[in-house]
PDB file of C-alpha atoms in Angstrom:
ATOM      1  CA  UNK A   1     141.121  16.319 -44.951  1.00  0.00           C
ATOM      2  CA  UNK A   2     137.679  16.850 -43.510  1.00  0.00           C
ATOM      3  CA  UNK A   3     138.640  14.289 -40.864  1.00  0.00           C
ATOM      4  CA  UNK A   4     140.677  16.877 -39.000  1.00  0.00           C
ATOM      5  CA  UNK A   5     138.227  17.906 -36.311  1.00  0.00           C
ATOM      6  CA  UNK A   6     140.710  20.128 -34.498  1.00  0.00           C
ATOM      7  CA  UNK A   7     144.134  21.587 -35.321  1.00  0.00           C
ATOM      8  CA  UNK A   8     146.265  23.244 -32.644  1.00  0.00           C
ATOM      9  CA  UNK A   9     149.742  24.651 -32.137  1.00  0.00           C
ATOM     10  CA  UNK A  10     150.870  23.925 -28.595  1.00  0.00           C
ATOM     11  CA  UNK A  11     154.494  23.609 -27.448  1.00  0.00           C
ATOM     12  CA  UNK A  12     153.349  21.217 -24.688  1.00  0.00           C
ATOM     13  CA  UNK A  13     151.728  18.882 -27.257  1.00  0.00           C
ATOM     14  CA  UNK A  14     149.660  16.347 -25.277  1.00  0.00           C
ATOM     15  CA  UNK A  15     149.046  17.853 -21.839  1.00  0.00           C
ATOM     16  CA  UNK A  16     146.338  18.836 -19.357  1.00  0.00           C
ATOM     17  CA  UNK A  17     144.322  21.270 -21.500  1.00  0.00           C
ATOM     18  CA  UNK A  18     144.392  18.979 -24.510  1.00  0.00           C
ATOM     19  CA  UNK A  19     143.358  15.770 -22.751  1.00  0.00           C
ATOM     20  CA  UNK A  20     140.780  17.241 -20.374  1.00  0.00           C
ATOM     21  CA  UNK A  21     139.209  19.759 -22.749  1.00  0.00           C
ATOM     22  CA  UNK A  22     139.960  19.671 -26.467  1.00  0.00           C
ATOM     23  CA  UNK A  23     139.872  15.913 -26.927  1.00  0.00           C
ATOM     24  CA  UNK A  24     136.359  15.890 -25.478  1.00  0.00           C
ATOM     25  CA  UNK A  25     135.059  19.038 -27.157  1.00  0.00           C
ATOM     26  CA  UNK A  26     136.349  17.948 -30.572  1.00  0.00           C
ATOM     27  CA  UNK A  27     135.238  14.337 -30.084  1.00  0.00           C
ATOM     28  CA  UNK A  28     138.503  13.205 -31.706  1.00  0.00           C
ATOM     29  CA  UNK A  29     139.470   9.548 -31.666  1.00  0.00           C
ATOM     30  CA  UNK A  30     143.054   9.995 -32.728  1.00  0.00           C
ATOM     31  CA  UNK A  31     145.881  12.453 -32.139  1.00  0.00           C
ATOM     32  CA  UNK A  32     148.402  13.109 -34.885  1.00  0.00           C
ATOM     33  CA  UNK A  33     151.523  15.055 -33.963  1.00  0.00           C
ATOM     34  CA  UNK A  34     153.471  16.491 -36.886  1.00  0.00           C
ATOM     35  CA  UNK A  35     156.987  17.212 -35.648  1.00  0.00           C
ATOM     36  CA  UNK A  36     160.331  16.313 -37.232  1.00  0.00           C
ATOM     37  CA  UNK A  37     162.320  16.425 -33.976  1.00  0.00           C
ATOM     38  CA  UNK A  38     159.851  14.257 -32.065  1.00  0.00           C
ATOM     39  CA  UNK A  39     159.773  11.758 -34.907  1.00  0.00           C
ATOM     40  CA  UNK A  40     163.548  11.317 -34.428  1.00  0.00           C
ATOM     41  CA  UNK A  41     163.198  10.866 -30.661  1.00  0.00           C
ATOM     42  CA  UNK A  42     161.416   7.553 -30.072  1.00  0.00           C
ATOM     43  CA  UNK A  43     161.764   7.831 -26.311  1.00  0.00           C
ATOM     44  CA  UNK A  44     160.050  11.197 -26.031  1.00  0.00           C
ATOM     45  CA  UNK A  45     157.570  10.030 -28.642  1.00  0.00           C
ATOM     46  CA  UNK A  46     156.653   7.122 -26.403  1.00  0.00           C
ATOM     47  CA  UNK A  47     156.146   9.474 -23.444  1.00  0.00           C
ATOM     48  CA  UNK A  48     153.561  11.438 -25.435  1.00  0.00           C
ATOM     49  CA  UNK A  49     151.976   8.290 -26.822  1.00  0.00           C
ATOM     50  CA  UNK A  50     151.467   6.996 -23.295  1.00  0.00           C
ATOM     51  CA  UNK A  51     150.112  10.360 -22.117  1.00  0.00           C
ATOM     52  CA  UNK A  52     146.930   9.976 -24.155  1.00  0.00           C
ATOM     53  CA  UNK A  53     143.825   8.511 -22.510  1.00  0.00           C
ATOM     54  CA  UNK A  54     142.976   4.874 -23.184  1.00  0.00           C
ATOM     55  CA  UNK A  55     141.392   4.302 -26.576  1.00  0.00           C
ATOM     56  CA  UNK A  56     142.989   7.376 -28.149  1.00  0.00           C
ATOM     57  CA  UNK A  57     145.551   6.449 -30.769  1.00  0.00           C
ATOM     58  CA  UNK A  58     148.608   8.687 -31.076  1.00  0.00           C
ATOM     59  CA  UNK A  59     150.663   8.955 -34.259  1.00  0.00           C
ATOM     60  CA  UNK A  60     153.849  10.945 -34.610  1.00  0.00           C
ATOM     61  CA  UNK A  61     155.013  11.827 -38.111  1.00  0.00           C
ATOM     62  CA  UNK A  62     157.513  14.111 -39.791  1.00  0.00           C
ATOM     63  CA  UNK A  63     156.239  16.883 -42.073  1.00  0.00           C
ATOM     64  CA  UNK A  64     157.404  14.982 -45.158  1.00  0.00           C
ATOM     65  CA  UNK A  65     155.776  11.733 -44.079  1.00  0.00           C
ATOM     66  CA  UNK A  66     152.551  13.569 -43.385  1.00  0.00           C
ATOM     67  CA  UNK A  67     152.739  15.305 -46.783  1.00  0.00           C
ATOM     68  CA  UNK A  68     153.065  11.970 -48.629  1.00  0.00           C
ATOM     69  CA  UNK A  69     149.961  10.770 -46.875  1.00  0.00           C
ATOM     70  CA  UNK A  70     147.776  13.799 -47.351  1.00  0.00           C
ATOM     71  CA  UNK A  71     148.743  14.093 -51.026  1.00  0.00           C
ATOM     72  CA  UNK A  72     147.231  10.642 -51.419  1.00  0.00           C
ATOM     73  CA  UNK A  73     144.360  11.633 -49.205  1.00  0.00           C
ATOM     74  CA  UNK A  74     144.466   8.550 -47.019  1.00  0.00           C
ATOM     75  CA  UNK A  75     146.297   9.619 -43.910  1.00  0.00           C
ATOM     76  CA  UNK A  76     143.676  11.344 -41.878  1.00  0.00           C
ATOM     77  CA  UNK A  77     141.217   8.576 -41.247  1.00  0.00           C
ATOM     78  CA  UNK A  78     139.127   8.741 -38.106  1.00  0.00           C
ATOM     79  CA  UNK A  79     138.433  11.949 -36.225  1.00  0.00           C
ATOM     80  CA  UNK A  80     141.823  13.579 -35.963  1.00  0.00           C
ATOM     81  CA  UNK A  81     143.122  16.101 -33.495  1.00  0.00           C
ATOM     82  CA  UNK A  82     146.214  17.534 -35.148  1.00  0.00           C
ATOM     83  CA  UNK A  83     149.018  18.972 -33.014  1.00  0.00           C
ATOM     84  CA  UNK A  84     152.052  21.061 -33.906  1.00  0.00           C
ATOM     85  CA  UNK A  85     154.721  22.086 -31.441  1.00  0.00           C
ATOM     86  CA  UNK A  86     155.747  25.250 -33.254  1.00  0.00           C
ATOM     87  CA  UNK A  87     154.428  27.861 -35.672  1.00  0.00           C
ATOM     88  CA  UNK A  88     157.316  26.911 -37.975  1.00  0.00           C
ATOM     89  CA  UNK A  89     156.109  23.328 -38.377  1.00  0.00           C
ATOM     90  CA  UNK A  90     152.518  24.426 -38.933  1.00  0.00           C
ATOM     91  CA  UNK A  91     153.644  26.873 -41.631  1.00  0.00           C
ATOM     92  CA  UNK A  92     155.884  24.295 -43.300  1.00  0.00           C
ATOM     93  CA  UNK A  93     152.987  21.836 -43.371  1.00  0.00           C
ATOM     94  CA  UNK A  94     150.629  24.406 -44.857  1.00  0.00           C
ATOM     95  CA  UNK A  95     153.236  25.403 -47.459  1.00  0.00           C
ATOM     96  CA  UNK A  96     153.559  21.741 -48.405  1.00  0.00           C
ATOM     97  CA  UNK A  97     149.874  21.438 -49.055  1.00  0.00           C
ATOM     98  CA  UNK A  98     148.155  20.719 -45.757  1.00  0.00           C
ATOM     99  CA  UNK A  99     144.647  22.044 -46.082  1.00  0.00           C
ATOM    100  CA  UNK A 100     143.009  23.283 -42.893  1.00  0.00           C
ATOM    101  CA  UNK A 101     139.803  25.145 -42.201  1.00  0.00           C
ATOM    102  CA  UNK A 102     141.066  26.621 -38.959  1.00  0.00           C
ATOM    103  CA  UNK A 103     144.162  26.546 -36.782  1.00  0.00           C
ATOM    104  CA  UNK A 104     144.134  27.182 -33.064  1.00  0.00           C
ATOM    105  CA  UNK A 105     147.132  28.687 -31.308  1.00  0.00           C
ATOM    106  CA  UNK A 106     146.940  27.257 -27.797  1.00  0.00           C
ATOM    107  CA  UNK A 107     150.439  27.695 -26.425  1.00  0.00           C
ATOM    108  CA  UNK A 108     153.772  28.979 -27.693  1.00  0.00           C
ATOM    109  CA  UNK A 109     156.964  28.606 -25.737  1.00  0.00           C
ATOM    110  CA  UNK A 110     157.881  31.758 -23.880  1.00  0.00           C
ATOM    111  CA  UNK A 111     161.363  33.027 -24.743  1.00  0.00           C
ATOM    112  CA  UNK A 112     163.035  36.379 -24.055  1.00  0.00           C
ATOM    113  CA  UNK A 113     161.745  39.145 -26.311  1.00  0.00           C
ATOM    114  CA  UNK A 114     158.263  37.708 -26.690  1.00  0.00           C
ATOM    115  CA  UNK A 115     155.118  39.510 -25.608  1.00  0.00           C
ATOM    116  CA  UNK A 116     152.087  38.150 -23.811  1.00  0.00           C
ATOM    117  CA  UNK A 117     149.242  38.623 -26.291  1.00  0.00           C
ATOM    118  CA  UNK A 118     146.418  36.366 -25.202  1.00  0.00           C
ATOM    119  CA  UNK A 119     145.899  34.699 -21.836  1.00  0.00           C
ATOM    120  CA  UNK A 120     149.177  32.775 -21.323  1.00  0.00           C
ATOM    121  CA  UNK A 121     150.244  32.820 -24.965  1.00  0.00           C
ATOM    122  CA  UNK A 122     153.298  34.794 -26.068  1.00  0.00           C
ATOM    123  CA  UNK A 123     154.151  36.010 -29.547  1.00  0.00           C
ATOM    124  CA  UNK A 124     156.909  37.834 -31.425  1.00  0.00           C
ATOM    125  CA  UNK A 125     156.926  39.539 -34.812  1.00  0.00           C
ATOM    126  CA  UNK A 126     158.473  36.566 -36.620  1.00  0.00           C
ATOM    127  CA  UNK A 127     155.777  34.144 -35.414  1.00  0.00           C
ATOM    128  CA  UNK A 128     153.099  36.753 -36.134  1.00  0.00           C
ATOM    129  CA  UNK A 129     154.202  37.065 -39.759  1.00  0.00           C
ATOM    130  CA  UNK A 130     154.248  33.288 -40.165  1.00  0.00           C
ATOM    131  CA  UNK A 131     150.726  33.066 -38.778  1.00  0.00           C
ATOM    132  CA  UNK A 132     149.684  35.812 -41.234  1.00  0.00           C
ATOM    133  CA  UNK A 133     151.012  33.685 -44.080  1.00  0.00           C
ATOM    134  CA  UNK A 134     148.915  30.754 -42.825  1.00  0.00           C
ATOM    135  CA  UNK A 135     145.838  32.956 -42.619  1.00  0.00           C
ATOM    136  CA  UNK A 136     146.465  34.182 -46.162  1.00  0.00           C
ATOM    137  CA  UNK A 137     145.714  30.640 -47.295  1.00  0.00           C
ATOM    138  CA  UNK A 138     142.157  31.029 -46.029  1.00  0.00           C
ATOM    139  CA  UNK A 139     142.820  29.239 -42.784  1.00  0.00           C
ATOM    140  CA  UNK A 140     141.119  30.797 -39.773  1.00  0.00           C
ATOM    141  CA  UNK A 141     143.915  31.390 -37.234  1.00  0.00           C
ATOM    142  CA  UNK A 142     142.779  32.095 -33.671  1.00  0.00           C
ATOM    143  CA  UNK A 143     144.231  32.183 -30.164  1.00  0.00           C
ATOM    144  CA  UNK A 144     142.495  30.175 -27.466  1.00  0.00           C
ATOM    145  CA  UNK A 145     143.816  28.086 -24.561  1.00  0.00           C
ATOM    146  CA  UNK A 146     140.589  26.427 -23.319  1.00  0.00           C
ATOM    147  CA  UNK A 147     137.048  26.150 -24.768  1.00  0.00           C
ATOM    148  CA  UNK A 148     135.485  28.418 -22.117  1.00  0.00           C
ATOM    149  CA  UNK A 149     137.647  31.311 -23.220  1.00  0.00           C
ATOM    150  CA  UNK A 150     136.693  33.784 -25.953  1.00  0.00           C
ATOM    151  CA  UNK A 151     138.989  33.161 -28.950  1.00  0.00           C
ATOM    152  CA  UNK A 152     140.993  36.069 -30.357  1.00  0.00           C
ATOM    153  CA  UNK A 153     141.875  36.467 -34.040  1.00  0.00           C
ATOM    154  CA  UNK A 154     145.202  37.673 -35.441  1.00  0.00           C
ATOM    155  CA  UNK A 155     143.921  41.230 -35.838  1.00  0.00           C
ATOM    156  CA  UNK A 156     143.125  41.370 -32.146  1.00  0.00           C
ATOM    157  CA  UNK A 157     146.432  39.957 -30.885  1.00  0.00           C
ATOM    158  CA  UNK A 158     148.298  42.237 -33.306  1.00  0.00           C
ATOM    159  CA  UNK A 159     147.150  45.232 -31.291  1.00  0.00           C
ATOM    160  CA  UNK A 160     148.828  43.800 -28.207  1.00  0.00           C
ATOM    161  CA  UNK A 161     152.006  42.945 -30.058  1.00  0.00           C
ATOM    162  CA  UNK A 162     152.785  46.328 -31.609  1.00  0.00           C
TER     163      UNK A 162
ATOM    164  CA  UNK B   1     164.061   4.197   8.290  1.00  0.00           C
ATOM    165  CA  UNK B   2     163.753   3.437   4.603  1.00  0.00           C
ATOM    166  CA  UNK B   3     165.442   5.894   2.337  1.00  0.00           C
ATOM    167  CA  UNK B   4     162.701   6.384  -0.189  1.00  0.00           C
ATOM    168  CA  UNK B   5     162.142  10.003  -1.181  1.00  0.00           C
ATOM    169  CA  UNK B   6     158.789  11.454  -2.113  1.00  0.00           C
ATOM    170  CA  UNK B   7     158.373  14.093  -4.811  1.00  0.00           C
ATOM    171  CA  UNK B   8     154.977  15.693  -5.457  1.00  0.00           C
ATOM    172  CA  UNK B   9     154.751  17.347  -8.865  1.00  0.00           C
ATOM    173  CA  UNK B  10     151.620  19.249  -9.913  1.00  0.00           C
ATOM    174  CA  UNK B  11     150.033  21.952 -12.046  1.00  0.00           C
ATOM    175  CA  UNK B  12     150.609  25.080  -9.974  1.00  0.00           C
ATOM    176  CA  UNK B  13     151.276  25.001  -6.241  1.00  0.00           C
ATOM    177  CA  UNK B  14     148.894  22.175  -5.329  1.00  0.00           C
ATOM    178  CA  UNK B  15     151.838  19.881  -4.538  1.00  0.00           C
ATOM    179  CA  UNK B  16     153.447  22.320  -2.150  1.00  0.00           C
ATOM    180  CA  UNK B  17     150.095  22.984  -0.484  1.00  0.00           C
ATOM    181  CA  UNK B  18     149.421  19.255  -0.213  1.00  0.00           C
ATOM    182  CA  UNK B  19     152.750  18.704   1.552  1.00  0.00           C
ATOM    183  CA  UNK B  20     151.866  21.527   3.963  1.00  0.00           C
ATOM    184  CA  UNK B  21     148.400  20.109   4.550  1.00  0.00           C
ATOM    185  CA  UNK B  22     149.933  16.711   5.218  1.00  0.00           C
ATOM    186  CA  UNK B  23     152.249  18.222   7.814  1.00  0.00           C
ATOM    187  CA  UNK B  24     149.186  19.682   9.533  1.00  0.00           C
ATOM    188  CA  UNK B  25     147.962  16.162  10.202  1.00  0.00           C
ATOM    189  CA  UNK B  26     151.081  14.051  10.696  1.00  0.00           C
ATOM    190  CA  UNK B  27     153.734  16.679  11.359  1.00  0.00           C
ATOM    191  CA  UNK B  28     156.875  17.420   9.381  1.00  0.00           C
ATOM    192  CA  UNK B  29     158.523  14.526   7.561  1.00  0.00           C
ATOM    193  CA  UNK B  30     161.910  14.051   5.983  1.00  0.00           C
ATOM    194  CA  UNK B  31     162.785  13.662   2.321  1.00  0.00           C
ATOM    195  CA  UNK B  32     159.622  15.169   0.902  1.00  0.00           C
ATOM    196  CA  UNK B  33     159.859  17.516  -2.046  1.00  0.00           C
ATOM    197  CA  UNK B  34     157.381  19.354  -4.224  1.00  0.00           C
ATOM    198  CA  UNK B  35     157.613  21.014  -7.623  1.00  0.00           C
ATOM    199  CA  UNK B  36     155.131  23.247  -9.417  1.00  0.00           C
ATOM    200  CA  UNK B  37     154.593  23.503 -13.155  1.00  0.00           C
ATOM    201  CA  UNK B  38     153.952  27.200 -13.408  1.00  0.00           C
ATOM    202  CA  UNK B  39     151.996  29.027 -16.093  1.00  0.00           C
ATOM    203  CA  UNK B  40     154.059  29.338 -19.266  1.00  0.00           C
ATOM    204  CA  UNK B  41     156.697  26.879 -18.010  1.00  0.00           C
ATOM    205  CA  UNK B  42     157.965  24.273 -20.482  1.00  0.00           C
ATOM    206  CA  UNK B  43     158.320  20.567 -19.742  1.00  0.00           C
ATOM    207  CA  UNK B  44     162.090  20.944 -20.178  1.00  0.00           C
ATOM    208  CA  UNK B  45     162.292  23.421 -17.339  1.00  0.00           C
ATOM    209  CA  UNK B  46     160.357  21.130 -15.014  1.00  0.00           C
ATOM    210  CA  UNK B  47     162.620  18.246 -16.054  1.00  0.00           C
ATOM    211  CA  UNK B  48     165.652  20.328 -15.048  1.00  0.00           C
ATOM    212  CA  UNK B  49     164.201  21.188 -11.631  1.00  0.00           C
ATOM    213  CA  UNK B  50     163.234  17.584 -10.981  1.00  0.00           C
ATOM    214  CA  UNK B  51     166.647  16.346 -12.082  1.00  0.00           C
ATOM    215  CA  UNK B  52     168.165  18.795  -9.603  1.00  0.00           C
ATOM    216  CA  UNK B  53     166.256  17.128  -6.777  1.00  0.00           C
ATOM    217  CA  UNK B  54     166.867  13.563  -7.977  1.00  0.00           C
ATOM    218  CA  UNK B  55     170.619  14.185  -8.409  1.00  0.00           C
ATOM    219  CA  UNK B  56     170.753  15.663  -4.940  1.00  0.00           C
ATOM    220  CA  UNK B  57     168.925  12.846  -3.127  1.00  0.00           C
ATOM    221  CA  UNK B  58     170.493  10.066  -5.242  1.00  0.00           C
ATOM    222  CA  UNK B  59     168.077   7.463  -3.952  1.00  0.00           C
ATOM    223  CA  UNK B  60     164.822   5.720  -4.725  1.00  0.00           C
ATOM    224  CA  UNK B  61     162.020   8.202  -5.226  1.00  0.00           C
ATOM    225  CA  UNK B  62     158.268   7.933  -5.499  1.00  0.00           C
ATOM    226  CA  UNK B  63     156.885  10.674  -7.746  1.00  0.00           C
ATOM    227  CA  UNK B  64     153.272  11.665  -7.142  1.00  0.00           C
ATOM    228  CA  UNK B  65     151.576  13.672  -9.888  1.00  0.00           C
ATOM    229  CA  UNK B  66     148.095  15.106 -10.305  1.00  0.00           C
ATOM    230  CA  UNK B  67     146.608  14.548 -13.747  1.00  0.00           C
ATOM    231  CA  UNK B  68     147.689  11.583 -15.854  1.00  0.00           C
ATOM    232  CA  UNK B  69     148.724  12.869 -19.286  1.00  0.00           C
ATOM    233  CA  UNK B  70     149.386  16.385 -18.035  1.00  0.00           C
ATOM    234  CA  UNK B  71     152.869  17.904 -18.248  1.00  0.00           C
ATOM    235  CA  UNK B  72     153.939  17.010 -14.669  1.00  0.00           C
ATOM    236  CA  UNK B  73     153.063  13.343 -15.263  1.00  0.00           C
ATOM    237  CA  UNK B  74     154.692  13.403 -18.720  1.00  0.00           C
ATOM    238  CA  UNK B  75     157.839  14.757 -17.067  1.00  0.00           C
ATOM    239  CA  UNK B  76     157.682  12.012 -14.427  1.00  0.00           C
ATOM    240  CA  UNK B  77     157.353   9.473 -17.239  1.00  0.00           C
ATOM    241  CA  UNK B  78     160.539  10.833 -18.852  1.00  0.00           C
ATOM    242  CA  UNK B  79     162.456  10.764 -15.574  1.00  0.00           C
ATOM    243  CA  UNK B  80     161.430   7.172 -14.898  1.00  0.00           C
ATOM    244  CA  UNK B  81     163.686   6.111 -17.762  1.00  0.00           C
ATOM    245  CA  UNK B  82     166.788   7.577 -16.132  1.00  0.00           C
ATOM    246  CA  UNK B  83     166.264   7.406 -12.373  1.00  0.00           C
ATOM    247  CA  UNK B  84     165.231   4.887  -9.763  1.00  0.00           C
ATOM    248  CA  UNK B  85     161.645   6.130  -9.513  1.00  0.00           C
ATOM    249  CA  UNK B  86     158.078   4.935  -9.672  1.00  0.00           C
ATOM    250  CA  UNK B  87     155.289   7.366 -10.569  1.00  0.00           C
ATOM    251  CA  UNK B  88     151.660   7.542  -9.514  1.00  0.00           C
ATOM    252  CA  UNK B  89     149.030   9.960 -10.779  1.00  0.00           C
ATOM    253  CA  UNK B  90     145.907  11.233  -9.039  1.00  0.00           C
ATOM    254  CA  UNK B  91     147.667  12.405  -5.893  1.00  0.00           C
ATOM    255  CA  UNK B  92     145.472  13.433  -2.984  1.00  0.00           C
ATOM    256  CA  UNK B  93     145.993  14.057   0.711  1.00  0.00           C
ATOM    257  CA  UNK B  94     145.124  10.523   1.933  1.00  0.00           C
ATOM    258  CA  UNK B  95     147.631   9.100  -0.563  1.00  0.00           C
ATOM    259  CA  UNK B  96     150.382  11.450   0.517  1.00  0.00           C
ATOM    260  CA  UNK B  97     149.843  10.839   4.225  1.00  0.00           C
ATOM    261  CA  UNK B  98     149.615   7.053   3.843  1.00  0.00           C
ATOM    262  CA  UNK B  99     152.767   7.024   1.715  1.00  0.00           C
ATOM    263  CA  UNK B 100     154.745   8.944   4.296  1.00  0.00           C
ATOM    264  CA  UNK B 101     153.488   6.812   7.198  1.00  0.00           C
ATOM    265  CA  UNK B 102     153.999   3.510   5.361  1.00  0.00           C
ATOM    266  CA  UNK B 103     157.492   4.529   4.361  1.00  0.00           C
ATOM    267  CA  UNK B 104     158.463   5.688   7.818  1.00  0.00           C
ATOM    268  CA  UNK B 105     157.142   2.574   9.581  1.00  0.00           C
ATOM    269  CA  UNK B 106     158.386  -0.140   7.186  1.00  0.00           C
ATOM    270  CA  UNK B 107     162.077   0.254   6.515  1.00  0.00           C
ATOM    271  CA  UNK B 108     162.257  -2.880   4.381  1.00  0.00           C
ATOM    272  CA  UNK B 109     159.485  -1.826   2.005  1.00  0.00           C
ATOM    273  CA  UNK B 110     160.539  -1.763  -1.653  1.00  0.00           C
ATOM    274  CA  UNK B 111     159.783   1.221  -3.840  1.00  0.00           C
ATOM    275  CA  UNK B 112     157.231  -0.773  -5.794  1.00  0.00           C
ATOM    276  CA  UNK B 113     155.500  -2.038  -2.649  1.00  0.00           C
ATOM    277  CA  UNK B 114     155.216   1.533  -1.454  1.00  0.00           C
ATOM    278  CA  UNK B 115     153.802   2.579  -4.834  1.00  0.00           C
ATOM    279  CA  UNK B 116     151.176  -0.165  -4.616  1.00  0.00           C
ATOM    280  CA  UNK B 117     150.244   0.953  -1.119  1.00  0.00           C
ATOM    281  CA  UNK B 118     149.888   4.567  -2.317  1.00  0.00           C
ATOM    282  CA  UNK B 119     147.746   3.551  -5.270  1.00  0.00           C
ATOM    283  CA  UNK B 120     145.458   1.395  -3.140  1.00  0.00           C
ATOM    284  CA  UNK B 121     144.957   4.230  -0.672  1.00  0.00           C
ATOM    285  CA  UNK B 122     144.089   6.611  -3.494  1.00  0.00           C
ATOM    286  CA  UNK B 123     141.403   4.295  -4.827  1.00  0.00           C
ATOM    287  CA  UNK B 124     139.918   3.671  -1.389  1.00  0.00           C
ATOM    288  CA  UNK B 125     139.963   7.349  -0.422  1.00  0.00           C
ATOM    289  CA  UNK B 126     137.370   8.327  -2.975  1.00  0.00           C
ATOM    290  CA  UNK B 127     133.834   7.706  -1.831  1.00  0.00           C
ATOM    291  CA  UNK B 128     130.377   9.227  -2.000  1.00  0.00           C
ATOM    292  CA  UNK B 129     129.199   9.909   1.529  1.00  0.00           C
ATOM    293  CA  UNK B 130     126.532  11.663   3.542  1.00  0.00           C
ATOM    294  CA  UNK B 131     123.286  10.765   5.325  1.00  0.00           C
ATOM    295  CA  UNK B 132     121.286  10.791   2.114  1.00  0.00           C
ATOM    296  CA  UNK B 133     121.458   7.521   0.199  1.00  0.00           C
ATOM    297  CA  UNK B 134     121.413   6.889  -3.523  1.00  0.00           C
ATOM    298  CA  UNK B 135     119.562   8.636  -6.338  1.00  0.00           C
ATOM    299  CA  UNK B 136     116.449   9.622  -4.366  1.00  0.00           C
ATOM    300  CA  UNK B 137     118.450  11.697  -1.926  1.00  0.00           C
TER     301      UNK B 137
END
């Protein structure tokens, strides 16, 4: 899965920061969104597919579909920017065998009871523990919204959470 | 007067400011709305706000957004499936002013014709200018 040039959790999926910054910095040629709900919503899926710049292919797959592909090691052809909407989906994917070098947390939906821990990104204890589990699999988890900003690791955001 | 509404939807308050700047040049106009995607705001929340406006005006609406592929334009794309709207990205002041003036002076203009007029203005409004010419300036 060395074709994954960038992996990010962002509740906005394809949006301003991703298309203007990360697509260019990562030099990705393809965006893969792993999300069960979006896979079942062809209309919203089409909205995100059309949001990508010309020449950038967008694929939307469920966790299970993605797992079948990566177990056969053929899914991630091209330079892939991988997007998850939630920490839950990222964790489920990792539990099912997705192998990542690093995972960027770029945006999590703000809900009551969550704390601002890094730039505009909020976190709660449940999401923190799930991210810890991901990091325990030797995946470098870091918080960063745009390339110009200093990334923060889990240890650092933990201090703002508790 | 044609009953086309104009909704400017942007990252942050650029849309609101653009409407105000437009009024500075051509005065206040009717049926102009703006919505801001604020920091930390989800697409769903912007959809709800925009639906509120579109349900209230119940007419044809031209949605102007800033960055194609950004959340405001993705939201506009979603709305275009359910409402009588056309969407244009890359909004700037010349586009907004021309849209308002074209709308207010051509009552029989269709929504699509107005969209084409807006788009054309946007493309023509962008130019390199100054007394120095070319690379050796």
